[in-house]
Coordinates of C-alpha atoms in Angstrom, one line a residue:
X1 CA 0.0 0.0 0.0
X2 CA 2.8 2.2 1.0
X3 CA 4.0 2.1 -2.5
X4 CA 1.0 2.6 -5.0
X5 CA 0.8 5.4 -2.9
X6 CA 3.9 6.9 -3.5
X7 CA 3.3 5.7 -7.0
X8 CA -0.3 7.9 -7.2
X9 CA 1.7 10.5 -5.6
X10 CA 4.5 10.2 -8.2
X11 CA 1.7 10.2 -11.1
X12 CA 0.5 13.3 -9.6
X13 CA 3.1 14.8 -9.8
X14 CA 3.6 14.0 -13.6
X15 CA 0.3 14.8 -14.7
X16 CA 0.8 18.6 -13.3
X17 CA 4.1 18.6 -15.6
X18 CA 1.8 17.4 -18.0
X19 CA -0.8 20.0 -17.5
X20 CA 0.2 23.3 -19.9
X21 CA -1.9 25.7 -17.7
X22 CA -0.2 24.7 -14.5
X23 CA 3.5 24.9 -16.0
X24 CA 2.8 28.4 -17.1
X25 CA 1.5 30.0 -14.0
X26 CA 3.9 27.8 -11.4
X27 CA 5.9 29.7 -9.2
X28 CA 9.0 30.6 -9.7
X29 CA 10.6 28.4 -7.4
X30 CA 9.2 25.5 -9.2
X31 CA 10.8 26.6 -12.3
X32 CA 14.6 26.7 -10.6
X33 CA 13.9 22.9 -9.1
X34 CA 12.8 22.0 -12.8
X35 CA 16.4 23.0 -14.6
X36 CA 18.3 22.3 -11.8
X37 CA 17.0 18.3 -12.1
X38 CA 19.6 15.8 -12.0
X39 CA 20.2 13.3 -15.0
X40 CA 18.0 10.8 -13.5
X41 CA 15.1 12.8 -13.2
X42 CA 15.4 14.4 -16.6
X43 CA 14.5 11.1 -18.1
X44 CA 10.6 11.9 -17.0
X45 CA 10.8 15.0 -18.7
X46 CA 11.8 13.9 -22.0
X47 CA 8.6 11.5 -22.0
X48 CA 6.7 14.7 -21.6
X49 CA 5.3 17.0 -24.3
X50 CA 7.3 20.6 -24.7
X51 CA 5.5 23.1 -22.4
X52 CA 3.5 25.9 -23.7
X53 CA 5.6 28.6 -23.3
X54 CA 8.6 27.3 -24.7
X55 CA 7.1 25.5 -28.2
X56 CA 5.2 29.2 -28.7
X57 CA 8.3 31.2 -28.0
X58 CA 10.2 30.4 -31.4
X59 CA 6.7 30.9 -33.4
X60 CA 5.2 34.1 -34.5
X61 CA 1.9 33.7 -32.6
X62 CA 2.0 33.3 -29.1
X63 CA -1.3 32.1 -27.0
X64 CA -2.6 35.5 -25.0
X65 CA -3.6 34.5 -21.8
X66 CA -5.5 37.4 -19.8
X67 CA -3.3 39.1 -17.3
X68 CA -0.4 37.8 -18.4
X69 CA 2.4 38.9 -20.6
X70 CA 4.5 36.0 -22.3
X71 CA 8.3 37.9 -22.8
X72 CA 10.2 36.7 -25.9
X73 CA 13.2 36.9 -24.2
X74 CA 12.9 35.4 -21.0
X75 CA 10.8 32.6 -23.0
X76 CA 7.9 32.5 -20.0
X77 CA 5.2 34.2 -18.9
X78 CA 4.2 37.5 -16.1
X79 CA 1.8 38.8 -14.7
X80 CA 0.2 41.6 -15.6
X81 CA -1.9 42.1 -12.4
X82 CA -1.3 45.0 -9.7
X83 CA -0.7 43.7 -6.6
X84 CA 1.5 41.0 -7.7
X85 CA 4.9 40.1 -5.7
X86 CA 7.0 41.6 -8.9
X87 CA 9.1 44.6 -7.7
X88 CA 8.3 46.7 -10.8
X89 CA 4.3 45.7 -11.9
X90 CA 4.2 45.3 -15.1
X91 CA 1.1 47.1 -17.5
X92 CA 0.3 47.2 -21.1
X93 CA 1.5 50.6 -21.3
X94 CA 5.0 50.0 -19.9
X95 CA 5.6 46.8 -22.1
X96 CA 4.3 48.9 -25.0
X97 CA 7.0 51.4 -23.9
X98 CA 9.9 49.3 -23.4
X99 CA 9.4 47.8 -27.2
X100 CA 9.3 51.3 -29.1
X101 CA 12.1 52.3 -26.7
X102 CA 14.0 48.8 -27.8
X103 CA 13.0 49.8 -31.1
X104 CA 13.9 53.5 -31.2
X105 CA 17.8 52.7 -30.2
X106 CA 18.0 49.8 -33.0
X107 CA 17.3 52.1 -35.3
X108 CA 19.6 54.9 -33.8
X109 CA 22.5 52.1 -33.9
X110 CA 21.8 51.5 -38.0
X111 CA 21.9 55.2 -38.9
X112 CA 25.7 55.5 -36.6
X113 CA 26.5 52.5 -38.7
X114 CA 25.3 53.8 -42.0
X115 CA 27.1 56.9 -41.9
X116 CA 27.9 58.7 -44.9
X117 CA 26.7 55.1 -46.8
X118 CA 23.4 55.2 -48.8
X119 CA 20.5 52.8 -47.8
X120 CA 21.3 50.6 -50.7
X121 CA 23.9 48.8 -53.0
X122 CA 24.4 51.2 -56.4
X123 CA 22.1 53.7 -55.0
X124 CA 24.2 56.9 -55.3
X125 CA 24.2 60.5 -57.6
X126 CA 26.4 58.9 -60.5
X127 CA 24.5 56.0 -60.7
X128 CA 21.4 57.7 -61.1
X129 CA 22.7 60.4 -63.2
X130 CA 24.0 57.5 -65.3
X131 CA 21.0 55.7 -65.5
X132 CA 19.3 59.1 -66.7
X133 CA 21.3 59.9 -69.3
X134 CA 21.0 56.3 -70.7
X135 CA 17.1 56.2 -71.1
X136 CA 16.7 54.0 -68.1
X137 CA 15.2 56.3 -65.9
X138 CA 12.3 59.1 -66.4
X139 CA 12.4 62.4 -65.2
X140 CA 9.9 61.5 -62.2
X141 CA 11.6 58.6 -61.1
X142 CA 15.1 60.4 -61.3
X143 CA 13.9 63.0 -59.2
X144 CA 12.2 60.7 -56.8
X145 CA 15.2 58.7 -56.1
X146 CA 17.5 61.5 -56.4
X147 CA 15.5 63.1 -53.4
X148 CA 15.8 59.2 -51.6
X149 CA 18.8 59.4 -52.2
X150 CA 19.7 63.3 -50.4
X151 CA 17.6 62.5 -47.3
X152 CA 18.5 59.3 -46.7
X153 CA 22.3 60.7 -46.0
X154 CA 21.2 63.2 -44.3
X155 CA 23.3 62.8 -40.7
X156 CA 22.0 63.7 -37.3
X157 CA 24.5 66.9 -35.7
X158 CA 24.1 68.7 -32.7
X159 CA 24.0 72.2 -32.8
X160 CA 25.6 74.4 -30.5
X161 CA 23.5 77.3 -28.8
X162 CA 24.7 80.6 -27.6
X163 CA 23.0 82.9 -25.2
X164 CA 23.8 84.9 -22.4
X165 CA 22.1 83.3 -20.4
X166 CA 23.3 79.6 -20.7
X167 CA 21.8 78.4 -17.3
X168 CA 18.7 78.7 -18.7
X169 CA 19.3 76.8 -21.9
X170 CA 20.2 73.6 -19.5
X171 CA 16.9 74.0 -17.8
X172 CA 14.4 75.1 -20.2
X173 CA 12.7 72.1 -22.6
X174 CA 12.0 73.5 -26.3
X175 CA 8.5 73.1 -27.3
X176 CA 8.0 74.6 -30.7
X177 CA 10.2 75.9 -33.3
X178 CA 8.9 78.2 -36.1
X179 CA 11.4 79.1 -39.1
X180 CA 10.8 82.3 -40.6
X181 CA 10.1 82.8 -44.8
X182 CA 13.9 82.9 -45.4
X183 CA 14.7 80.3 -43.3
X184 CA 17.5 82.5 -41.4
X185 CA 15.7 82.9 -38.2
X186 CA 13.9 80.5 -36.2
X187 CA 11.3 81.6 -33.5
X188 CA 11.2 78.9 -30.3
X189 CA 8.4 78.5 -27.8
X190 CA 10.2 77.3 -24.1
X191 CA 9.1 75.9 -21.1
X192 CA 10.4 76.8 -18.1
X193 CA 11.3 74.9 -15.2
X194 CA 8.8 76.9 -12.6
X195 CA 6.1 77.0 -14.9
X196 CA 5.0 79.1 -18.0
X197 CA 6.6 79.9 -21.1
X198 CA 9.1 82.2 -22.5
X199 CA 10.0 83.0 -26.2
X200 CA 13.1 83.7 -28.5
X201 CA 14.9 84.1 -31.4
X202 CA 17.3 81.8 -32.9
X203 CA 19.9 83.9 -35.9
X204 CA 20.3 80.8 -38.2
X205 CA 23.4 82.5 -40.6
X206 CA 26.2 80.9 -38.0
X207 CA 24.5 77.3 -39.2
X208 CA 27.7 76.6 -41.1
X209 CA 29.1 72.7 -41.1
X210 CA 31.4 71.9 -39.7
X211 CA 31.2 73.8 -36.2
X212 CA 27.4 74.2 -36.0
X213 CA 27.0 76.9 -33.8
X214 CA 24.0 79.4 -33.4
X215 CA 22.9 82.3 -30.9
X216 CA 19.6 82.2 -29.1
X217 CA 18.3 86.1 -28.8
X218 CA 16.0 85.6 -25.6
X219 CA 13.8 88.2 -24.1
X220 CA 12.2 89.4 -20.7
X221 CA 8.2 88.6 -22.1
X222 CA 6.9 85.9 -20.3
X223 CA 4.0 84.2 -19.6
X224 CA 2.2 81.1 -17.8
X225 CA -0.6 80.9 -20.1
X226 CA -0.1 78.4 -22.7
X227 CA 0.7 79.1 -26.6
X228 CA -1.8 77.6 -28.7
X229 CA -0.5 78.7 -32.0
X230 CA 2.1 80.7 -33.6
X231 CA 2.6 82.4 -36.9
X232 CA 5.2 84.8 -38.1
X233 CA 3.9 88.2 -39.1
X234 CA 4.2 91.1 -42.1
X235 CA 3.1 93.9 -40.6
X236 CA 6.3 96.6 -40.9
X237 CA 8.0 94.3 -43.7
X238 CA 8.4 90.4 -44.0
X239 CA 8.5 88.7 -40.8
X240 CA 8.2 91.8 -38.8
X241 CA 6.2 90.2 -35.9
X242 CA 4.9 87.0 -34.6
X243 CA 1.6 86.4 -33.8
X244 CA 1.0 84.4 -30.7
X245 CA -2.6 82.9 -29.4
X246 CA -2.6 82.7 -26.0
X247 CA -5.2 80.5 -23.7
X248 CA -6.8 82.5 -20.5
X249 CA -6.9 81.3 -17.5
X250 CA -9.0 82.2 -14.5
X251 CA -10.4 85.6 -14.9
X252 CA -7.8 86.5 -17.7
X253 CA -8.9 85.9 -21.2
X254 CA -7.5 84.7 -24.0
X255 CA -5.4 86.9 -26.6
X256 CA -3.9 87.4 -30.0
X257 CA -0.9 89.1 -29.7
X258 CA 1.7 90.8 -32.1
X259 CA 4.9 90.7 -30.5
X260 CA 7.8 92.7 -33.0
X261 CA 10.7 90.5 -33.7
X262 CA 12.5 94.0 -33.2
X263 CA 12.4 93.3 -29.0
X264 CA 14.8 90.3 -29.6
X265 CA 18.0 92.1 -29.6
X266 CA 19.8 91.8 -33.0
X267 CA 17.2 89.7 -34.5
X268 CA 15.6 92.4 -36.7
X269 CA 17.5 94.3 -39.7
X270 CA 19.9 96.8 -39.5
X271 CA 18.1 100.0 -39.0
X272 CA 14.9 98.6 -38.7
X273 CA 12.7 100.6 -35.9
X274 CA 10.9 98.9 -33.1
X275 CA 7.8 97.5 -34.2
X276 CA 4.2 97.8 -32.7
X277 CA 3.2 95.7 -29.9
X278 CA -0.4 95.0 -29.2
X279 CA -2.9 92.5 -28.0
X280 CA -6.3 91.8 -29.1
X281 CA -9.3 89.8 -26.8
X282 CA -9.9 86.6 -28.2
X283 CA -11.4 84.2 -26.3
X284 CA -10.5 80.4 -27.0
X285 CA -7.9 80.4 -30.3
X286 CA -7.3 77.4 -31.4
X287 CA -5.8 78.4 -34.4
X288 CA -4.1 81.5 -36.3
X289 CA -2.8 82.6 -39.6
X290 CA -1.6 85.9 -41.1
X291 CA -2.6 87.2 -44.3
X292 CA -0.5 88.1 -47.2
X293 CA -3.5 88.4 -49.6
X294 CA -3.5 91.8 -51.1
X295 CA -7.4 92.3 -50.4
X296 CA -6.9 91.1 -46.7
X297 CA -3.9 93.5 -46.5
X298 CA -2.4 93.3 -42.3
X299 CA -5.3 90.8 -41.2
X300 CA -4.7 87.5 -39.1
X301 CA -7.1 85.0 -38.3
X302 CA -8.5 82.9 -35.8
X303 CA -10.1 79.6 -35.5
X304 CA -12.3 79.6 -32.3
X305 CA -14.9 77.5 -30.9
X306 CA -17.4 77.2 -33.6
X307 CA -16.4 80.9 -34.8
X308 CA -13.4 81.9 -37.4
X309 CA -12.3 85.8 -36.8
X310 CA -10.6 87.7 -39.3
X311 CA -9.1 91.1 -37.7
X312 CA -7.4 94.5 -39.4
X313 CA -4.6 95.0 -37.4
X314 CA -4.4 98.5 -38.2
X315 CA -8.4 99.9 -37.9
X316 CA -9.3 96.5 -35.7
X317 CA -12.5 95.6 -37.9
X318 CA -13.2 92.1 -37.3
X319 CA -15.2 89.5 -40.0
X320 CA -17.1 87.1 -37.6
X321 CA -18.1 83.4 -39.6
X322 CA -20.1 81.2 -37.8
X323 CA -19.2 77.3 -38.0
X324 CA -20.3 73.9 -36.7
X325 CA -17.2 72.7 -35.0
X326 CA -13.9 74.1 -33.3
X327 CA -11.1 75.7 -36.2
X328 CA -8.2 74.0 -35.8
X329 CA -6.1 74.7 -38.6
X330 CA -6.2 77.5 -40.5
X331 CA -3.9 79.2 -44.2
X332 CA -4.4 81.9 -46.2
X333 CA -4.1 82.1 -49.7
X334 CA -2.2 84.5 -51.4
X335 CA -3.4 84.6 -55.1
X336 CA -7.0 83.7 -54.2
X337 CA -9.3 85.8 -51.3
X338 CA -9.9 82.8 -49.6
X339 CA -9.4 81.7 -46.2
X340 CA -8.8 77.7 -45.6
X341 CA -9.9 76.1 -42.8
X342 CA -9.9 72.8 -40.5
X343 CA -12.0 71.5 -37.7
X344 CA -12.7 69.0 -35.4
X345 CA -15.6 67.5 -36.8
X346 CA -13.3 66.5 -40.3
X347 CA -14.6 69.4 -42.2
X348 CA -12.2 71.3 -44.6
X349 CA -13.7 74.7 -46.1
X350 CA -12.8 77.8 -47.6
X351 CA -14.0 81.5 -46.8
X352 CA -14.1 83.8 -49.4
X353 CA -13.1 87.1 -48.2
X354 CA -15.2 89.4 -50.3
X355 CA -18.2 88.2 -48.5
X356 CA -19.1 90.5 -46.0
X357 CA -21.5 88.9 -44.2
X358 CA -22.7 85.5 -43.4
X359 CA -24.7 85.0 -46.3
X360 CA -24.9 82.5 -49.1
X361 CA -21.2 82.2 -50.7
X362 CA -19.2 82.6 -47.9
X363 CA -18.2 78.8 -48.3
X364 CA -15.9 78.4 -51.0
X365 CA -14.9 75.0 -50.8
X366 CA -15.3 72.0 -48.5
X367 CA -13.5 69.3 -48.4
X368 CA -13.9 66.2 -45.6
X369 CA -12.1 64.2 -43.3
X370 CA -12.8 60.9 -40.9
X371 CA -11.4 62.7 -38.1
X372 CA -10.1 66.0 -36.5
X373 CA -8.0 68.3 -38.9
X374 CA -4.7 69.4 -37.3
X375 CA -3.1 71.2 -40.4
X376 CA -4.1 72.6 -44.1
X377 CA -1.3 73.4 -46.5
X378 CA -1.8 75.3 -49.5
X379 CA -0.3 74.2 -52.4
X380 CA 2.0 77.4 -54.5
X381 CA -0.5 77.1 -57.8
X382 CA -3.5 77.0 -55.6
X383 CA -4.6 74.2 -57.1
X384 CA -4.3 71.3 -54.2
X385 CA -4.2 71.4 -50.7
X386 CA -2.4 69.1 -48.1
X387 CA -4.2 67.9 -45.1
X388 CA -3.0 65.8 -41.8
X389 CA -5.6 64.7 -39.2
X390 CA -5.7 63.0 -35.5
X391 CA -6.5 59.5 -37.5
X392 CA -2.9 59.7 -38.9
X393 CA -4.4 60.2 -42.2
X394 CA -2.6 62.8 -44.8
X395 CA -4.3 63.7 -48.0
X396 CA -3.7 65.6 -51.0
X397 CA -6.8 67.1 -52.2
X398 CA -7.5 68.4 -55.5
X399 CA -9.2 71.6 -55.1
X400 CA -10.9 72.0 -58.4
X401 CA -12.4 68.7 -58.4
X402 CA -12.7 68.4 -54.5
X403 CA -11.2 65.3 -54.4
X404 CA -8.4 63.0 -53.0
X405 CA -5.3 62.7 -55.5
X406 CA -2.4 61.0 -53.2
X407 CA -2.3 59.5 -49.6
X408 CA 0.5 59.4 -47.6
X409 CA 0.7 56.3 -45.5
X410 CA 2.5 55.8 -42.0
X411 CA 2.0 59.2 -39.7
X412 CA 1.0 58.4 -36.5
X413 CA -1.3 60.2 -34.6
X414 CA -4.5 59.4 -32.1
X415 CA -5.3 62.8 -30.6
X416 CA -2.7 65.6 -30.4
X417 CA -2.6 68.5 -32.7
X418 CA 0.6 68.2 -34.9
X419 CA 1.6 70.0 -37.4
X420 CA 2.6 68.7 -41.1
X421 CA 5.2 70.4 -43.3
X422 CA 5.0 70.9 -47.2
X423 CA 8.2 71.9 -49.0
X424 CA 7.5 71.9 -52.9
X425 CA 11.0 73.1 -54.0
X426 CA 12.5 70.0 -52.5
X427 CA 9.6 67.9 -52.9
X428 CA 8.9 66.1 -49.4
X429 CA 6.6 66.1 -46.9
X430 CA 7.8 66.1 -43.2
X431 CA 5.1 65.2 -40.5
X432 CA 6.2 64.2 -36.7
X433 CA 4.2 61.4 -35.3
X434 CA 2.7 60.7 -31.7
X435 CA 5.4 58.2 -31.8
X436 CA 8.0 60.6 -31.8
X437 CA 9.4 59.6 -35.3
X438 CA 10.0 61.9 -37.8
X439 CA 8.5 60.7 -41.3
X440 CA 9.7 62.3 -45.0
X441 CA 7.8 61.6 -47.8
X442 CA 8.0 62.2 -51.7
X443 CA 5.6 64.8 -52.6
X444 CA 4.9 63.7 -56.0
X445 CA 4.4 59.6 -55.5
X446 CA 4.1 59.3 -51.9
X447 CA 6.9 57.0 -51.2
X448 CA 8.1 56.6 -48.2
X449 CA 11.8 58.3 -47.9
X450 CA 12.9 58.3 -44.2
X451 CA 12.0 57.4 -41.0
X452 CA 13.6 59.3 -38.6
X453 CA 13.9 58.2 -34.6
X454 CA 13.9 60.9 -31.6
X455 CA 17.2 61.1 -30.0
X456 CA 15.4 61.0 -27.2
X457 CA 13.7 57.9 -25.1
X458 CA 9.9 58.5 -26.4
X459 CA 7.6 60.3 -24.8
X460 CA 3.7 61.9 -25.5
X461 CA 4.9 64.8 -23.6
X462 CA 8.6 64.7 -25.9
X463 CA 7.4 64.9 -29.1
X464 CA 10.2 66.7 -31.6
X465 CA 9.6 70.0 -33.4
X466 CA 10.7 70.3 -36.8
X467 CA 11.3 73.2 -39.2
X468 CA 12.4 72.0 -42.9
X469 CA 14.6 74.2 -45.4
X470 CA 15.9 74.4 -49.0
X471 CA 18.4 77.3 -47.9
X472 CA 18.9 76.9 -43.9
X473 CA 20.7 80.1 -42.8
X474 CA 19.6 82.3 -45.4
X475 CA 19.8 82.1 -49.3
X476 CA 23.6 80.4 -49.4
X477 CA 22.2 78.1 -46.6
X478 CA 21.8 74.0 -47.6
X479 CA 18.8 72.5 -47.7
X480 CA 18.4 70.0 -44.1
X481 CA 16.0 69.7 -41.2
X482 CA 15.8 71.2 -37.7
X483 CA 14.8 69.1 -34.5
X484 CA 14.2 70.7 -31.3
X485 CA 13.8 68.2 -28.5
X486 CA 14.1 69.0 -25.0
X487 CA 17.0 71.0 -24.6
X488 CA 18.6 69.9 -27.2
X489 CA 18.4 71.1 -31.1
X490 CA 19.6 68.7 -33.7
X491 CA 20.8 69.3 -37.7
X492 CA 20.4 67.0 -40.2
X493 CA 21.7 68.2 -43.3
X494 CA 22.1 67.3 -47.0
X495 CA 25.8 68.3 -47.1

């Protein structure tokens, strides 16, 4: 008796090794006693089938058992529920954050490795000039793989920054970066460490490889409201001002203001006199864009909660248009009177500007998205217009026949308002994600170019700013890209 019931006992035993559930949840002590069996005891578990864990771990498809996470690595499975003995609890949203950030440095280490190479065997300028020459190529696909070709060398650089103040610089996080029409200024939004933000003016000219080296103009206006948009003025001459819309808060409401790129010491042009300051009450901007139309001549917009404002900054007439949703995004054209906007309910329109009132006609256009609109590009000919919303989804409209021509696949984006950047002369398209990566795109086929990782450990509240140029620094500048992330800003340019 004694021994069939050490036998039972024995079998037991086995047919818990046998059971996968059981294997997969056992303690961990259990697991230690397992591989540290000695030879004679192994012999039972060669009998016995492979456990769960292990015959899933080299297949694609692992079994998803709820509230617990299998790791590839470790080859077995965790816990995901609080409470647990684990010293660090794991969640979904750490695991998800460990992989992008295992992700994110793999890609780093590839671009350090690549260098000054290209992304592919044969894929250089002579090749392709070559190939050109010989009838082997068109003139779209040469251009589209000689743009490949310039932005995939591209090579990260950090840029050095000036200011007399350079305690501040190793405390306060950038947050946006504007570049200015000629590219040779670049207008930052900071956050500072105690709260609030505070502005300045980057001179781009010093951008010059191989010491890349600039000086931050910084000034005394602050504020602890938060900037909601930005957009760089003609009011005096070109980029005279910037206009920022501010949020209220408490008992303070919210305000456009014109704030002269004159009060930035040595930012403006030589002999240039100091510019006009002033504020207008706007409650709730969303959105803002100047006008260089020549029949909205020194007028900015805003894009309100279900209102769009267009104000003379010199007799302070304002144009109210009712609308159905909160104005996100907003551009002016230049050649047409017509004022583009987007909103949160996936509408696109256009106001024409010769309407004086809210009658029939005011809506030009209209154009529609699945989601919220974050940003509307015109086009130079006036004919299409770019559009980016919190789907992910970009789209090149046609405006004549109000439809979609192109779609540029990969952005990513659930709910924040990013902005998406259009640069015809070099034909690309530059839009940062929610995932902190920087995408480039072909303009003319949608391809694809570059994906570019933050340097950075991702973060919703680090996502990069970008400002794209064909001349950065000025007219002899090269053509590269601008990152701003934390305190850090980062060159990555064509030569």
């Amino acid at each position: 008796m004694h021994k069939s019931r050490g036998q039972s006992r024995r079998h037991g035993r086995r047919s818990h090794r046998h059971n996968p559930w059981f294997r997969q949840h056992g303690s961990n002590e259990r697991n230690n006693t397992r591989v540290q069996q000695s030879p004679q005891g192994s012999s039972h578990s060669d009998d016995e089938a492979p456990s769960t864990s292990s015959s899933t771990a080299g297949s694609s498809s692992v079994p998803d058992l709820p509230g617990y996470y299998f790791d590839p690595e470790k080859k077995r499975y965790f816990r995901l529920l609080p409470g647990h003995n684990n010293c660090n609890p794991l969640t979904k949203e750490g695991i998800r954050q460990k992989e992008m950030e295992s992700k994110r440095l793999q890609l780093l280490e590839e671009e350090d490795k690549q260098g000054k190479k290209t992304a592919r065997l044969g894929f250089n300028a002579s090749s392709l000039l070559q190939k050109s020459k010989l009838g082997f190529l068109n003139v779209t696909s040469y251009c589209r793989l000689a743009h490949e070709l310039r932005v995939s060398c591209m090579q990260r650089k950090k840029v050095q920054i000036q200011s007399s103040d350079p305690s501040a610089l190793a405390s306060d996080r950038f947050n946006l970066i504007l570049a200015d029409t000629n590219s040779d200024r670049l207008f930052t939004v900071n956050d500072v460490k105690v709260g609030g933000s505070k502005y300045g003016i980057i001179n781009l000219r010093g951008l010059k490889t191989p010491t890349l080296r600039v000086h931050m103009h910084e000034n005394l206006y602050f504020t602890n409201r938060k900037v909601n948009a930005v957009s760089w003025a003609s009011l005096n001459h070109l980029d005279s001002h910037i206009l920022l819309c501010l949020m209220g808060i408490a008992e303070t409401p919210g305000c456009a203001t014109l704030l002269p790129a004159s009060l930035f010491v040595s930012s403006h042009p030589a002999g240039d006199r100091p510019g006009m300051l002033c504020s207008f009450r706007i409650p709730g901007a969303w959105s803002c864009a100047w006008s260089l139309n020549i029949q909205a001549n020194n007028c900015f917009s805003t894009g309100l909660s279900r209102r769009v404002l267009v104000t003379s900054v010199v007799t302070g007439h304002r144009q109210s248009f009712g609308t159905s949703s909160d104005v996100l995004a907003q551009q002016f054209a230049v050649m047409a009177p017509l004022l583009f906007n987007g909103c949160r309910s996936g509408e696109i329109f256009a106001i024409d500007l010769r309407c004086r009132n809210q009658g029939k006609g005011w809506k030009a256009t209209r154009l529609l998205h699945d989601s919220a609109v974050t940003s509307v590009q015109i086009l130079q000919e006036e004919q299409c217009l770019m559009a980016s919303d919190m789907a992910g989804t970009i789209k090149l409209w046609d405006l004549r026949t109000t439809k979609c021509i192109r779609q540029y696949e990969g952005h990513v984006n659930e709910y924040a308002h990013l902005p998406l950047h259009v640069h015809e002369e070099e034909g690309i398209v530059v839009a940062v994600g929610q995932d902190c990566y920087t995408r480039i795109w072909s303009l003319h086929d949608a391809q694809l170019l570059r994906t570019i990782p933050s340097p950075h450990p991702t973060s919703k509240a680090d996502i990069p700013s970008v400002a794209f140029s064909s001349r950065l620094g000025g007219f002899r500048g090269a053509p590269g890209l601008l990152m701003a992330i934390q305190q850090d800003l980062y060159c990555f340019s064509y030569s």
